[in-house]
mmCIF file of C-alpha atoms in Angstrom:
data_model
loop_
_atom_site.group_PDB
_atom_site.id
_atom_site.type_symbol
_atom_site.label_atom_id
_atom_site.label_comp_id
_atom_site.label_asym_id
_atom_site.label_seq_id
_atom_site.Cartn_x
_atom_site.Cartn_y
_atom_site.Cartn_z
ATOM 1 C CA UNK E 1 105.250 5.881 17.948
ATOM 2 C CA UNK E 2 102.388 5.100 15.557
ATOM 3 C CA UNK E 3 100.132 7.454 13.657
ATOM 4 C CA UNK E 4 96.886 5.958 14.958
ATOM 5 C CA UNK E 5 97.194 7.291 18.495
ATOM 6 C CA UNK E 6 98.810 10.175 20.333
ATOM 7 C CA UNK E 7 98.812 11.602 23.805
ATOM 8 C CA UNK E 8 98.645 15.067 22.242
ATOM 9 C CA UNK E 9 97.420 15.653 18.689
ATOM 10 C CA UNK E 10 98.263 19.005 17.092
ATOM 11 C CA UNK E 11 96.466 20.048 13.900
ATOM 12 C CA UNK E 12 98.557 22.478 11.851
ATOM 13 C CA UNK E 13 102.339 22.645 11.393
ATOM 14 C CA UNK E 14 102.564 26.416 11.102
ATOM 15 C CA UNK E 15 104.477 28.544 13.590
ATOM 16 C CA UNK E 16 101.800 28.172 16.310
ATOM 17 C CA UNK E 17 101.650 24.380 16.086
ATOM 18 C CA UNK E 18 105.444 24.015 16.004
ATOM 19 C CA UNK E 19 106.163 26.359 18.922
ATOM 20 C CA UNK E 20 103.471 24.725 21.080
ATOM 21 C CA UNK E 21 105.005 21.312 20.287
ATOM 22 C CA UNK E 22 108.457 22.680 21.154
ATOM 23 C CA UNK E 23 107.201 23.965 24.501
ATOM 24 C CA UNK E 24 105.438 20.654 25.237
ATOM 25 C CA UNK E 25 108.693 18.783 24.590
ATOM 26 C CA UNK E 26 110.635 21.298 26.697
ATOM 27 C CA UNK E 27 108.285 20.721 29.649
ATOM 28 C CA UNK E 28 108.526 16.926 29.484
ATOM 29 C CA UNK E 29 105.595 15.901 27.308
ATOM 30 C CA UNK E 30 105.927 13.223 24.641
ATOM 31 C CA UNK E 31 103.907 11.088 22.233
ATOM 32 C CA UNK E 32 102.954 14.159 20.188
ATOM 33 C CA UNK E 33 101.599 13.853 16.655
ATOM 34 C CA UNK E 34 101.380 16.891 14.359
ATOM 35 C CA UNK E 35 99.189 16.557 11.287
ATOM 36 C CA UNK E 36 99.499 19.023 8.402
ATOM 37 C CA UNK E 37 97.296 19.013 5.300
ATOM 38 C CA UNK E 38 100.117 20.242 3.033
ATOM 39 C CA UNK E 39 103.091 18.166 1.898
ATOM 40 C CA UNK E 40 105.607 20.718 3.205
ATOM 41 C CA UNK E 41 105.899 23.494 5.787
ATOM 42 C CA UNK E 42 105.260 27.193 5.218
ATOM 43 C CA UNK E 43 102.793 26.882 2.336
ATOM 44 C CA UNK E 44 100.415 29.349 3.969
ATOM 45 C CA UNK E 45 100.572 32.272 6.453
ATOM 46 C CA UNK E 46 103.623 31.147 8.451
ATOM 47 C CA UNK E 47 105.737 30.976 5.297
ATOM 48 C CA UNK E 48 104.210 33.897 3.422
ATOM 49 C CA UNK E 49 104.562 36.753 5.908
ATOM 50 C CA UNK E 50 107.121 39.559 5.715
ATOM 51 C CA UNK E 51 109.393 37.991 8.336
ATOM 52 C CA UNK E 52 109.189 41.103 10.532
ATOM 53 C CA UNK E 53 109.490 40.501 14.272
ATOM 54 C CA UNK E 54 107.246 43.190 15.721
ATOM 55 C CA UNK E 55 108.051 45.058 18.922
ATOM 56 C CA UNK E 56 104.730 45.624 20.698
ATOM 57 C CA UNK E 57 104.014 49.090 19.336
ATOM 58 C CA UNK E 58 100.491 48.875 17.981
ATOM 59 C CA UNK E 59 98.616 46.844 20.535
ATOM 60 C CA UNK E 60 96.413 47.935 23.404
ATOM 61 C CA UNK E 61 98.496 47.316 26.581
ATOM 62 C CA UNK E 62 95.926 44.972 28.143
ATOM 63 C CA UNK E 63 95.754 42.678 25.068
ATOM 64 C CA UNK E 64 97.294 39.243 24.533
ATOM 65 C CA UNK E 65 99.086 40.716 21.513
ATOM 66 C CA UNK E 66 100.783 43.350 23.696
ATOM 67 C CA UNK E 67 101.654 40.887 26.447
ATOM 68 C CA UNK E 68 103.179 38.294 24.125
ATOM 69 C CA UNK E 69 104.735 40.333 21.315
ATOM 70 C CA UNK E 70 107.863 41.774 22.903
ATOM 71 C CA UNK E 71 108.899 38.632 24.782
ATOM 72 C CA UNK E 72 108.097 36.593 21.672
ATOM 73 C CA UNK E 73 110.403 38.931 19.723
ATOM 74 C CA UNK E 74 113.245 38.362 22.217
ATOM 75 C CA UNK E 75 112.703 34.578 22.289
ATOM 76 C CA UNK E 76 112.636 34.313 18.487
ATOM 77 C CA UNK E 77 115.752 36.461 18.094
ATOM 78 C CA UNK E 78 117.589 34.344 20.685
ATOM 79 C CA UNK E 79 116.499 31.180 18.861
ATOM 80 C CA UNK E 80 117.754 32.483 15.502
ATOM 81 C CA UNK E 81 121.134 33.383 17.058
ATOM 82 C CA UNK E 82 121.413 29.992 18.760
ATOM 83 C CA UNK E 83 120.650 28.136 15.509
ATOM 84 C CA UNK E 84 122.608 30.454 13.205
ATOM 85 C CA UNK E 85 119.480 31.426 11.248
ATOM 86 C CA UNK E 86 119.287 34.656 9.198
ATOM 87 C CA UNK E 87 118.453 37.674 11.377
ATOM 88 C CA UNK E 88 118.461 41.423 10.740
ATOM 89 C CA UNK E 89 118.320 43.553 13.893
ATOM 90 C CA UNK E 90 117.959 46.935 12.270
ATOM 91 C CA UNK E 91 114.759 48.405 13.730
ATOM 92 C CA UNK E 92 112.073 50.253 11.805
ATOM 93 C CA UNK E 93 110.613 53.711 11.400
ATOM 94 C CA UNK E 94 106.938 54.712 11.397
ATOM 95 C CA UNK E 95 106.358 57.869 9.401
ATOM 96 C CA UNK E 96 103.467 60.313 9.095
ATOM 97 C CA UNK E 97 101.955 61.268 5.755
ATOM 98 C CA UNK E 98 99.867 64.218 6.987
ATOM 99 C CA UNK E 99 99.788 66.449 10.102
ATOM 100 C CA UNK E 100 96.491 64.731 11.045
ATOM 101 C CA UNK E 101 98.455 61.530 11.764
ATOM 102 C CA UNK E 102 100.662 63.116 14.442
ATOM 103 C CA UNK E 103 98.207 62.430 17.327
ATOM 104 C CA UNK E 104 98.073 58.745 16.281
ATOM 105 C CA UNK E 105 101.895 58.660 16.245
ATOM 106 C CA UNK E 106 101.789 59.978 19.818
ATOM 107 C CA UNK E 107 99.291 57.245 20.740
ATOM 108 C CA UNK E 108 101.635 54.602 19.244
ATOM 109 C CA UNK E 109 104.481 56.032 21.342
ATOM 110 C CA UNK E 110 102.268 55.776 24.437
ATOM 111 C CA UNK E 111 101.264 52.176 23.683
ATOM 112 C CA UNK E 112 104.806 51.120 22.839
ATOM 113 C CA UNK E 113 106.169 52.599 26.064
ATOM 114 C CA UNK E 114 103.403 50.967 28.117
ATOM 115 C CA UNK E 115 104.225 47.638 26.455
ATOM 116 C CA UNK E 116 107.950 47.916 27.279
ATOM 117 C CA UNK E 117 109.147 48.526 23.740
ATOM 118 C CA UNK E 118 112.236 50.678 23.161
ATOM 119 C CA UNK E 119 111.048 53.519 20.930
ATOM 120 C CA UNK E 120 111.991 57.133 20.402
ATOM 121 C CA UNK E 121 110.347 60.066 18.692
ATOM 122 C CA UNK E 122 112.753 61.419 16.082
ATOM 123 C CA UNK E 123 112.802 64.499 13.867
ATOM 124 C CA UNK E 124 113.323 64.618 10.107
ATOM 125 C CA UNK E 125 117.108 65.014 10.442
ATOM 126 C CA UNK E 126 117.392 61.930 12.676
ATOM 127 C CA UNK E 127 115.105 60.014 10.303
ATOM 128 C CA UNK E 128 117.369 60.869 7.360
ATOM 129 C CA UNK E 129 120.331 59.337 9.194
ATOM 130 C CA UNK E 130 118.431 56.042 9.680
ATOM 131 C CA UNK E 131 116.457 55.884 6.415
ATOM 132 C CA UNK E 132 117.729 58.510 3.943
ATOM 133 C CA UNK E 133 114.802 58.048 1.570
ATOM 134 C CA UNK E 134 112.006 58.020 4.179
ATOM 135 C CA UNK E 135 109.674 60.996 4.243
ATOM 136 C CA UNK E 136 107.677 62.240 7.239
ATOM 137 C CA UNK E 137 105.732 65.261 8.455
ATOM 138 C CA UNK E 138 107.554 66.865 11.427
ATOM 139 C CA UNK E 139 108.519 63.661 13.236
ATOM 140 C CA UNK E 140 108.604 59.857 13.097
ATOM 141 C CA UNK E 141 108.819 56.949 15.515
ATOM 142 C CA UNK E 142 111.925 54.741 15.617
ATOM 143 C CA UNK E 143 111.530 51.201 16.975
ATOM 144 C CA UNK E 144 114.816 49.696 18.191
ATOM 145 C CA UNK E 145 113.598 46.130 18.773
ATOM 146 C CA UNK E 146 111.967 45.424 15.395
ATOM 147 C CA UNK E 147 113.908 42.725 13.519
ATOM 148 C CA UNK E 148 113.543 40.534 10.420
ATOM 149 C CA UNK E 149 113.913 36.758 10.078
ATOM 150 C CA UNK E 150 113.469 34.137 7.349
ATOM 151 C CA UNK E 151 110.136 32.507 8.310
ATOM 152 C CA UNK E 152 110.684 29.318 6.309
ATOM 153 C CA UNK E 153 114.161 28.844 7.807
ATOM 154 C CA UNK E 154 112.631 29.139 11.307
ATOM 155 C CA UNK E 155 109.921 26.581 10.481
ATOM 156 C CA UNK E 156 112.454 24.149 9.033
ATOM 157 C CA UNK E 157 114.721 24.469 12.063
ATOM 158 C CA UNK E 158 111.854 23.926 14.515
ATOM 159 C CA UNK E 159 110.776 20.813 12.637
ATOM 160 C CA UNK E 160 114.321 19.427 12.811
ATOM 161 C CA UNK E 161 114.450 20.106 16.575
ATOM 162 C CA UNK E 162 111.120 18.365 17.135
ATOM 163 C CA UNK E 163 111.992 15.306 15.058
ATOM 164 C CA UNK E 164 115.375 14.990 16.774
ATOM 165 C CA UNK E 165 113.654 15.017 20.181
ATOM 166 C CA UNK E 166 112.142 11.613 19.375
ATOM 167 C CA UNK E 167 108.870 12.744 20.954
ATOM 168 C CA UNK E 168 107.134 14.267 17.944
ATOM 169 C CA UNK E 169 105.856 12.605 14.761
ATOM 170 C CA UNK E 170 104.879 14.649 11.698
ATOM 171 C CA UNK E 171 102.181 13.342 9.380
ATOM 172 C CA UNK E 172 102.234 15.513 6.260
ATOM 173 C CA UNK E 173 99.523 15.566 3.608
ATOM 174 C CA UNK E 174 96.987 14.682 6.301
ATOM 175 C CA UNK E 175 93.744 16.663 6.537
ATOM 176 C CA UNK E 176 91.428 16.611 9.558
ATOM 177 C CA UNK E 177 87.888 15.851 8.354
ATOM 178 C CA UNK E 178 86.012 15.433 11.639
ATOM 179 C CA UNK E 179 85.942 14.299 15.254
ATOM 180 C CA UNK E 180 84.345 11.067 16.534
ATOM 181 C CA UNK E 181 83.250 11.017 20.147
ATOM 182 C CA UNK E 182 85.551 12.788 22.565
ATOM 183 C CA UNK E 183 88.926 11.469 21.483
ATOM 184 C CA UNK E 184 89.132 10.268 17.882
ATOM 185 C CA UNK E 185 90.226 12.465 14.977
ATOM 186 C CA UNK E 186 89.035 11.427 11.544
ATOM 187 C CA UNK E 187 91.618 12.335 8.908
ATOM 188 C CA UNK E 188 92.307 11.776 5.229
ATOM 189 C CA UNK E 189 94.865 9.167 6.328
ATOM 190 C CA UNK E 190 92.794 7.288 8.876
ATOM 191 C CA UNK E 191 91.692 7.710 12.471
ATOM 192 C CA UNK E 192 93.930 8.972 15.273
ATOM 193 C CA UNK E 193 93.010 8.504 18.927
ATOM 194 C CA UNK E 194 94.165 11.283 21.263
ATOM 195 C CA UNK E 195 94.006 12.381 24.900
ATOM 196 C CA UNK E 196 94.612 16.094 24.300
ATOM 197 C CA UNK E 197 94.052 18.171 21.184
ATOM 198 C CA UNK E 198 95.584 21.438 19.946
ATOM 199 C CA UNK E 199 93.872 23.389 17.181
ATOM 200 C CA UNK E 200 96.624 25.359 15.429
ATOM 201 C CA UNK E 201 94.918 25.189 12.046
ATOM 202 C CA UNK E 202 95.492 28.828 11.036
ATOM 203 C CA UNK E 203 93.036 29.871 8.329
ATOM 204 C CA UNK E 204 90.890 26.835 9.165
ATOM 205 C CA UNK E 205 90.933 27.279 12.958
ATOM 206 C CA UNK E 206 87.219 28.140 13.053
ATOM 207 C CA UNK E 207 86.335 25.014 11.036
ATOM 208 C CA UNK E 208 88.352 22.777 13.370
ATOM 209 C CA UNK E 209 86.847 24.480 16.443
ATOM 210 C CA UNK E 210 83.427 23.838 14.908
ATOM 211 C CA UNK E 211 84.040 20.055 15.036
ATOM 212 C CA UNK E 212 84.106 20.499 18.834
ATOM 213 C CA UNK E 213 81.183 22.945 18.981
ATOM 214 C CA UNK E 214 83.600 25.702 20.048
ATOM 215 C CA UNK E 215 83.537 29.354 18.961
ATOM 216 C CA UNK E 216 80.303 29.151 17.014
ATOM 217 C CA UNK E 217 79.748 32.930 17.268
ATOM 218 C CA UNK E 218 82.864 33.531 15.160
ATOM 219 C CA UNK E 219 83.356 33.565 11.384
ATOM 220 C CA UNK E 220 86.610 33.826 9.501
ATOM 221 C CA UNK E 221 86.982 36.444 6.759
ATOM 222 C CA UNK E 222 90.138 36.175 4.586
ATOM 223 C CA UNK E 223 92.088 39.252 3.482
ATOM 224 C CA UNK E 224 94.668 39.088 0.698
ATOM 225 C CA UNK E 225 98.121 40.611 1.152
ATOM 226 C CA UNK E 226 99.744 41.372 -2.210
ATOM 227 C CA UNK E 227 103.447 42.344 -2.222
ATOM 228 C CA UNK E 228 105.638 44.029 -4.806
ATOM 229 C CA UNK E 229 109.429 44.392 -5.002
ATOM 230 C CA UNK E 230 111.833 47.308 -5.280
ATOM 231 C CA UNK E 231 114.105 46.689 -8.276
ATOM 232 C CA UNK E 232 117.612 45.645 -7.257
ATOM 233 C CA UNK E 233 119.245 48.475 -9.213
ATOM 234 C CA UNK E 234 116.962 51.270 -7.955
ATOM 235 C CA UNK E 235 119.083 54.351 -7.100
ATOM 236 C CA UNK E 236 117.592 54.533 -3.585
ATOM 237 C CA UNK E 237 117.174 51.824 -1.018
ATOM 238 C CA UNK E 238 115.699 50.878 2.339
ATOM 239 C CA UNK E 239 117.974 49.957 5.240
ATOM 240 C CA UNK E 240 115.346 48.388 7.505
ATOM 241 C CA UNK E 241 111.568 48.905 7.428
ATOM 242 C CA UNK E 242 109.472 52.001 6.695
ATOM 243 C CA UNK E 243 105.873 51.782 7.929
ATOM 244 C CA UNK E 244 103.006 54.284 7.745
ATOM 245 C CA UNK E 245 100.921 55.359 10.727
ATOM 246 C CA UNK E 246 98.065 52.816 10.577
ATOM 247 C CA UNK E 247 94.359 53.250 11.173
ATOM 248 C CA UNK E 248 94.357 51.778 14.684
ATOM 249 C CA UNK E 249 90.619 51.044 14.461
ATOM 250 C CA UNK E 250 91.568 48.209 12.090
ATOM 251 C CA UNK E 251 94.131 45.440 12.672
ATOM 252 C CA UNK E 252 95.981 46.135 9.393
ATOM 253 C CA UNK E 253 99.282 48.053 9.262
ATOM 254 C CA UNK E 254 99.184 49.407 5.710
ATOM 255 C CA UNK E 255 101.547 49.047 2.741
ATOM 256 C CA UNK E 256 105.156 49.393 3.932
ATOM 257 C CA UNK E 257 108.772 48.787 2.867
ATOM 258 C CA UNK E 258 110.783 45.942 4.413
ATOM 259 C CA UNK E 259 114.312 44.772 3.670
ATOM 260 C CA UNK E 260 114.368 40.979 3.920
ATOM 261 C CA UNK E 261 117.240 38.972 5.373
ATOM 262 C CA UNK E 262 118.184 38.089 1.796
ATOM 263 C CA UNK E 263 118.475 41.730 0.681
ATOM 264 C CA UNK E 264 115.223 42.069 -1.249
ATOM 265 C CA UNK E 265 113.082 45.117 -0.443
ATOM 266 C CA UNK E 266 109.382 44.209 -0.360
ATOM 267 C CA UNK E 267 106.505 46.673 -0.595
ATOM 268 C CA UNK E 268 103.175 45.598 0.888
ATOM 269 C CA UNK E 269 101.055 43.918 1.913
ATOM 270 C CA UNK E 270 97.591 45.042 0.932
ATOM 271 C CA UNK E 271 94.508 43.993 2.923
ATOM 272 C CA UNK E 272 92.067 43.182 0.119
ATOM 273 C CA UNK E 273 88.962 41.155 1.062
ATOM 274 C CA UNK E 274 89.551 37.718 -0.519
ATOM 275 C CA UNK E 275 87.098 35.070 -1.729
ATOM 276 C CA UNK E 276 88.792 31.994 -0.304
ATOM 277 C CA UNK E 277 91.061 30.996 2.541
ATOM 278 C CA UNK E 278 93.747 30.201 -0.026
ATOM 279 C CA UNK E 279 92.732 32.729 -2.713
ATOM 280 C CA UNK E 280 96.293 33.756 -3.583
ATOM 281 C CA UNK E 281 95.611 34.532 -7.236
ATOM 282 C CA UNK E 282 92.945 36.690 -8.861
ATOM 283 C CA UNK E 283 90.908 33.539 -9.539
ATOM 284 C CA UNK E 284 93.117 30.794 -8.044
ATOM 285 C CA UNK E 285 91.950 29.703 -4.622
ATOM 286 C CA UNK E 286 88.359 30.854 -5.024
ATOM 287 C CA UNK E 287 86.415 27.864 -3.735
ATOM 288 C CA UNK E 288 82.956 26.689 -2.681
ATOM 289 C CA UNK E 289 83.007 29.168 0.206
ATOM 290 C CA UNK E 290 83.289 32.170 -2.103
ATOM 291 C CA UNK E 291 79.571 32.962 -2.130
ATOM 292 C CA UNK E 292 79.181 32.736 1.636
ATOM 293 C CA UNK E 293 82.327 34.858 2.140
ATOM 294 C CA UNK E 294 80.991 37.450 -0.312
ATOM 295 C CA UNK E 295 77.666 37.507 1.557
ATOM 296 C CA UNK E 296 79.451 37.938 4.915
ATOM 297 C CA UNK E 297 81.606 40.704 3.405
ATOM 298 C CA UNK E 298 78.439 42.471 2.260
ATOM 299 C CA UNK E 299 76.850 42.238 5.712
ATOM 300 C CA UNK E 300 80.028 43.614 7.319
ATOM 301 C CA UNK E 301 80.208 46.328 4.686
ATOM 302 C CA UNK E 302 76.715 47.482 5.667
ATOM 303 C CA UNK E 303 77.211 47.252 9.457
ATOM 304 C CA UNK E 304 80.883 47.919 10.232
ATOM 305 C CA UNK E 305 82.383 51.269 9.221
ATOM 306 C CA UNK E 306 86.106 50.354 9.666
ATOM 307 C CA UNK E 307 85.563 47.271 7.484
ATOM 308 C CA UNK E 308 83.722 49.405 4.945
ATOM 309 C CA UNK E 309 86.721 51.747 4.735
ATOM 310 C CA UNK E 310 89.017 48.787 4.009
ATOM 311 C CA UNK E 311 86.617 47.278 1.458
ATOM 312 C CA UNK E 312 86.346 50.585 -0.401
ATOM 313 C CA UNK E 313 90.054 51.476 -0.454
ATOM 314 C CA UNK E 314 92.054 48.230 -0.630
ATOM 315 C CA UNK E 315 90.828 46.419 -3.795
ATOM 316 C CA UNK E 316 92.055 49.310 -5.970
ATOM 317 C CA UNK E 317 95.609 48.398 -4.875
ATOM 318 C CA UNK E 318 95.460 45.484 -7.315
ATOM 319 C CA UNK E 319 96.235 48.235 -9.829
ATOM 320 C CA UNK E 320 100.005 48.904 -9.890
ATOM 321 C CA UNK E 321 99.405 52.658 -10.188
ATOM 322 C CA UNK E 322 97.270 52.785 -7.028
ATOM 323 C CA UNK E 323 99.661 50.510 -5.117
ATOM 324 C CA UNK E 324 102.574 52.714 -6.218
ATOM 325 C CA UNK E 325 100.829 55.914 -5.139
ATOM 326 C CA UNK E 326 100.166 54.467 -1.676
ATOM 327 C CA UNK E 327 103.776 53.355 -1.201
ATOM 328 C CA UNK E 328 105.251 56.567 -2.627
ATOM 329 C CA UNK E 329 103.752 58.621 0.208
ATOM 330 C CA UNK E 330 106.297 57.075 2.610
ATOM 331 C CA UNK E 331 109.436 58.060 0.709
ATOM 332 C CA UNK E 332 111.083 61.071 -0.913
ATOM 333 C CA UNK E 333 111.845 59.305 -4.167
ATOM 334 C CA UNK E 334 110.222 56.365 -5.943
ATOM 335 C CA UNK E 335 109.704 55.731 -9.648
ATOM 336 C CA UNK E 336 106.921 53.467 -10.986
ATOM 337 C CA UNK E 337 109.412 51.524 -13.117
ATOM 338 C CA UNK E 338 111.391 50.616 -9.962
ATOM 339 C CA UNK E 339 108.422 48.759 -8.420
ATOM 340 C CA UNK E 340 108.025 45.305 -9.944
ATOM 341 C CA UNK E 341 105.702 42.322 -9.307
ATOM 342 C CA UNK E 342 106.582 39.855 -6.530
ATOM 343 C CA UNK E 343 105.527 36.227 -6.327
ATOM 344 C CA UNK E 344 104.739 36.557 -2.614
ATOM 345 C CA UNK E 345 101.044 36.756 -1.696
ATOM 346 C CA UNK E 346 99.617 36.078 1.759
ATOM 347 C CA UNK E 347 96.187 35.537 3.264
ATOM 348 C CA UNK E 348 95.322 37.044 6.629
ATOM 349 C CA UNK E 349 92.589 34.847 8.172
ATOM 350 C CA UNK E 350 90.741 37.510 10.190
ATOM 351 C CA UNK E 351 88.243 36.367 12.825
ATOM 352 C CA UNK E 352 84.952 38.253 13.125
ATOM 353 C CA UNK E 353 82.618 38.197 16.126
ATOM 354 C CA UNK E 354 79.436 37.619 14.130
ATOM 355 C CA UNK E 355 77.121 38.504 17.009
ATOM 356 C CA UNK E 356 78.705 41.962 17.289
ATOM 357 C CA UNK E 357 79.677 42.220 13.583
ATOM 358 C CA UNK E 358 83.147 43.333 14.673
ATOM 359 C CA UNK E 359 86.658 42.269 13.658
ATOM 360 C CA UNK E 360 88.364 40.542 16.595
ATOM 361 C CA UNK E 361 91.421 42.645 17.382
ATOM 362 C CA UNK E 362 93.260 40.208 19.668
ATOM 363 C CA UNK E 363 94.413 36.598 19.721
ATOM 364 C CA UNK E 364 91.837 34.239 21.181
ATOM 365 C CA UNK E 365 92.609 30.976 22.980
ATOM 366 C CA UNK E 366 89.613 28.838 23.940
ATOM 367 C CA UNK E 367 90.102 25.716 26.069
ATOM 368 C CA UNK E 368 87.192 23.327 26.387
ATOM 369 C CA UNK E 369 87.272 19.672 27.383
ATOM 370 C CA UNK E 370 90.338 17.984 25.904
ATOM 371 C CA UNK E 371 90.874 20.714 23.285
ATOM 372 C CA UNK E 372 92.816 23.977 23.167
ATOM 373 C CA UNK E 373 91.886 26.181 20.219
ATOM 374 C CA UNK E 374 94.132 29.017 19.020
ATOM 375 C CA UNK E 375 91.730 31.312 17.177
ATOM 376 C CA UNK E 376 92.535 34.513 15.266
ATOM 377 C CA UNK E 377 96.254 33.643 14.828
ATOM 378 C CA UNK E 378 97.006 36.841 12.888
ATOM 379 C CA UNK E 379 99.883 39.329 13.026
ATOM 380 C CA UNK E 380 101.929 39.452 15.211
ATOM 381 C CA UNK E 381 101.367 35.709 15.719
ATOM 382 C CA UNK E 382 104.726 34.751 14.179
ATOM 383 C CA UNK E 383 106.512 37.198 16.507
ATOM 384 C CA UNK E 384 104.438 36.216 19.555
ATOM 385 C CA UNK E 385 104.468 32.456 18.926
ATOM 386 C CA UNK E 386 107.143 31.326 21.389
ATOM 387 C CA UNK E 387 105.693 33.416 24.208
ATOM 388 C CA UNK E 388 102.128 32.358 23.373
ATOM 389 C CA UNK E 389 103.261 28.712 23.385
ATOM 390 C CA UNK E 390 104.790 29.109 26.842
ATOM 391 C CA UNK E 391 101.572 30.618 28.202
ATOM 392 C CA UNK E 392 99.330 27.995 26.580
ATOM 393 C CA UNK E 393 101.386 25.027 27.791
ATOM 394 C CA UNK E 394 101.785 26.487 31.281
ATOM 395 C CA UNK E 395 98.068 27.140 31.615
ATOM 396 C CA UNK E 396 96.465 24.166 29.882
ATOM 397 C CA UNK E 397 98.924 21.219 30.074
#
């Protein structure tokens, strides 16, 4: 198999690209080439997320997120067990910070039940048995199916499977720069002819779609997720995950506590408007798009109230004291000196319908001509990926 032609060309070796390739192989397809602009896997969103497998609690029952999340959770857990990959099946709790959040907790229970998730409303005594340090007002929601994996271990295992199949070639350090005609990809490593094309480009999915004239009413706005760590010797711990009741008008879940498969307890992430698709540092990753992103942020700020709320509240969480105060509302005990910096930072590439000036709340798959474009691949995309891949391959290949 050569690099200059492919039956199916996939752009992006994140979780979406890999699971679609896996499903293509499983259903008999071959001659697949995956190009990835980075030299290794998991450099961006697929390797920088919290590793939580969500359980279909937050999403409107008629959405793609709701329909794919729970089955994706089961498929990913089964895969981790089959391959002997790290897996914590310890559930999570969603707690209330004020009495005003109780109706939203009830709405989450309704959505979760409609989506087939196993959840139960618990009182403070039951909560203490699950998470001794968690704090809630009156009651909390316990999700049985929430689990935690090691995202990079999953990516590495999928790559091994695909290479061993003999039907998939990886071309790393290869950036798509354009499309010629209807079936030639122009890349930083030469031209590749293809019959079918999959856009799994993550934070650059809108740019790749633009080469095909697809999805021109959408813009991508990056949000930065900063994490911190609970010190190893803190006198209190977290057994699973402690989440707040989110603002369900926005697609962000709020700063929360998660125990990783390696025993670290992460706090985060934030949802700070960023100034680059890879703006992981304060300055690092700010690129030529920064001015246009800032302008788009300003327009959204003026026209979209939920976005305005995020833009006003989240940037302050760069300050350790503000971040700490937000996290401390979820637990009975937390000391500032027990919350330390973490190297993990993620970018959430959030799609915006620019005609409506609204954040797109669901996944979006657009098929046109020889191309299939996975747009808005945001949380719970890692959880949903194997189910989404099944649906995409079944429908479009």
